[in-house]
Amino acid sequence: MKSIREMTADTEVYRQEIRRLVETDPKAKQIYLEMKTELAAEWQLCDLRKSAD
């Protein structure tokens, strides 16, 4: 099993790769923005559900 330090380093590498792709590939940027929008909508739904309980 990987250590927390190794997992953190892996996560940072993935983030850097995503940033590079988004900056250089228009299709990757479009997908990234769509996914980010969907995630924000999910968070709003979760907040609404919590406030309804």
Coordinates of C-alpha atoms in Angstrom, one line a residue:
M1 CA 0.0 0.0 0.0
K2 CA 1.2 3.5 -0.8
S3 CA 2.0 6.0 1.9
I4 CA 0.1 9.3 2.3
R5 CA 3.2 11.1 0.9
E6 CA 3.2 8.9 -2.2
M7 CA -0.5 9.3 -2.8
T8 CA -0.2 13.1 -2.3
A9 CA 2.7 13.2 -4.9
D10 CA 0.6 11.1 -7.3
T11 CA -2.3 13.4 -6.9
E12 CA -0.2 16.5 -7.6
V13 CA 1.2 14.8 -10.7
Y14 CA -2.3 14.1 -12.0
R15 CA -3.4 17.7 -11.3
Q16 CA -0.4 19.1 -13.2
E17 CA -1.2 16.8 -16.2
I18 CA -4.8 17.9 -16.2
R19 CA -3.7 21.5 -16.1
R20 CA -1.3 21.0 -18.9
L21 CA -4.0 19.3 -21.0
V22 CA -6.6 21.9 -20.3
E23 CA -4.2 24.7 -21.3
T24 CA -3.1 23.0 -24.5
D25 CA -6.1 21.0 -25.8
P26 CA -9.4 22.8 -26.5
K27 CA -11.4 19.6 -26.3
A28 CA -9.9 18.7 -22.9
K29 CA -10.7 22.2 -21.7
Q30 CA -14.3 21.8 -22.9
I31 CA -14.6 18.4 -21.1
Y32 CA -13.0 19.8 -18.0
L33 CA -15.4 22.8 -17.9
E34 CA -18.5 20.5 -18.4
M35 CA -17.4 18.2 -15.7
K36 CA -16.7 21.1 -13.3
T37 CA -20.2 22.5 -14.0
E38 CA -21.8 19.1 -13.4
L39 CA -19.9 18.7 -10.1
A40 CA -21.1 22.2 -9.0
A41 CA -24.7 21.2 -9.8
E42 CA -24.3 18.0 -7.7
W43 CA -23.0 20.0 -4.8
Q44 CA -26.0 22.3 -5.0
L45 CA -28.3 19.3 -5.0
C46 CA -26.6 17.9 -2.0
D47 CA -26.9 21.2 -0.2
L48 CA -30.6 21.4 -1.0
R49 CA -31.2 17.9 0.2
K50 CA -29.4 18.6 3.5
S51 CA -31.4 21.8 4.1
A52 CA -34.7 19.9 3.3
D53 CA -34.0 17.3 6.1

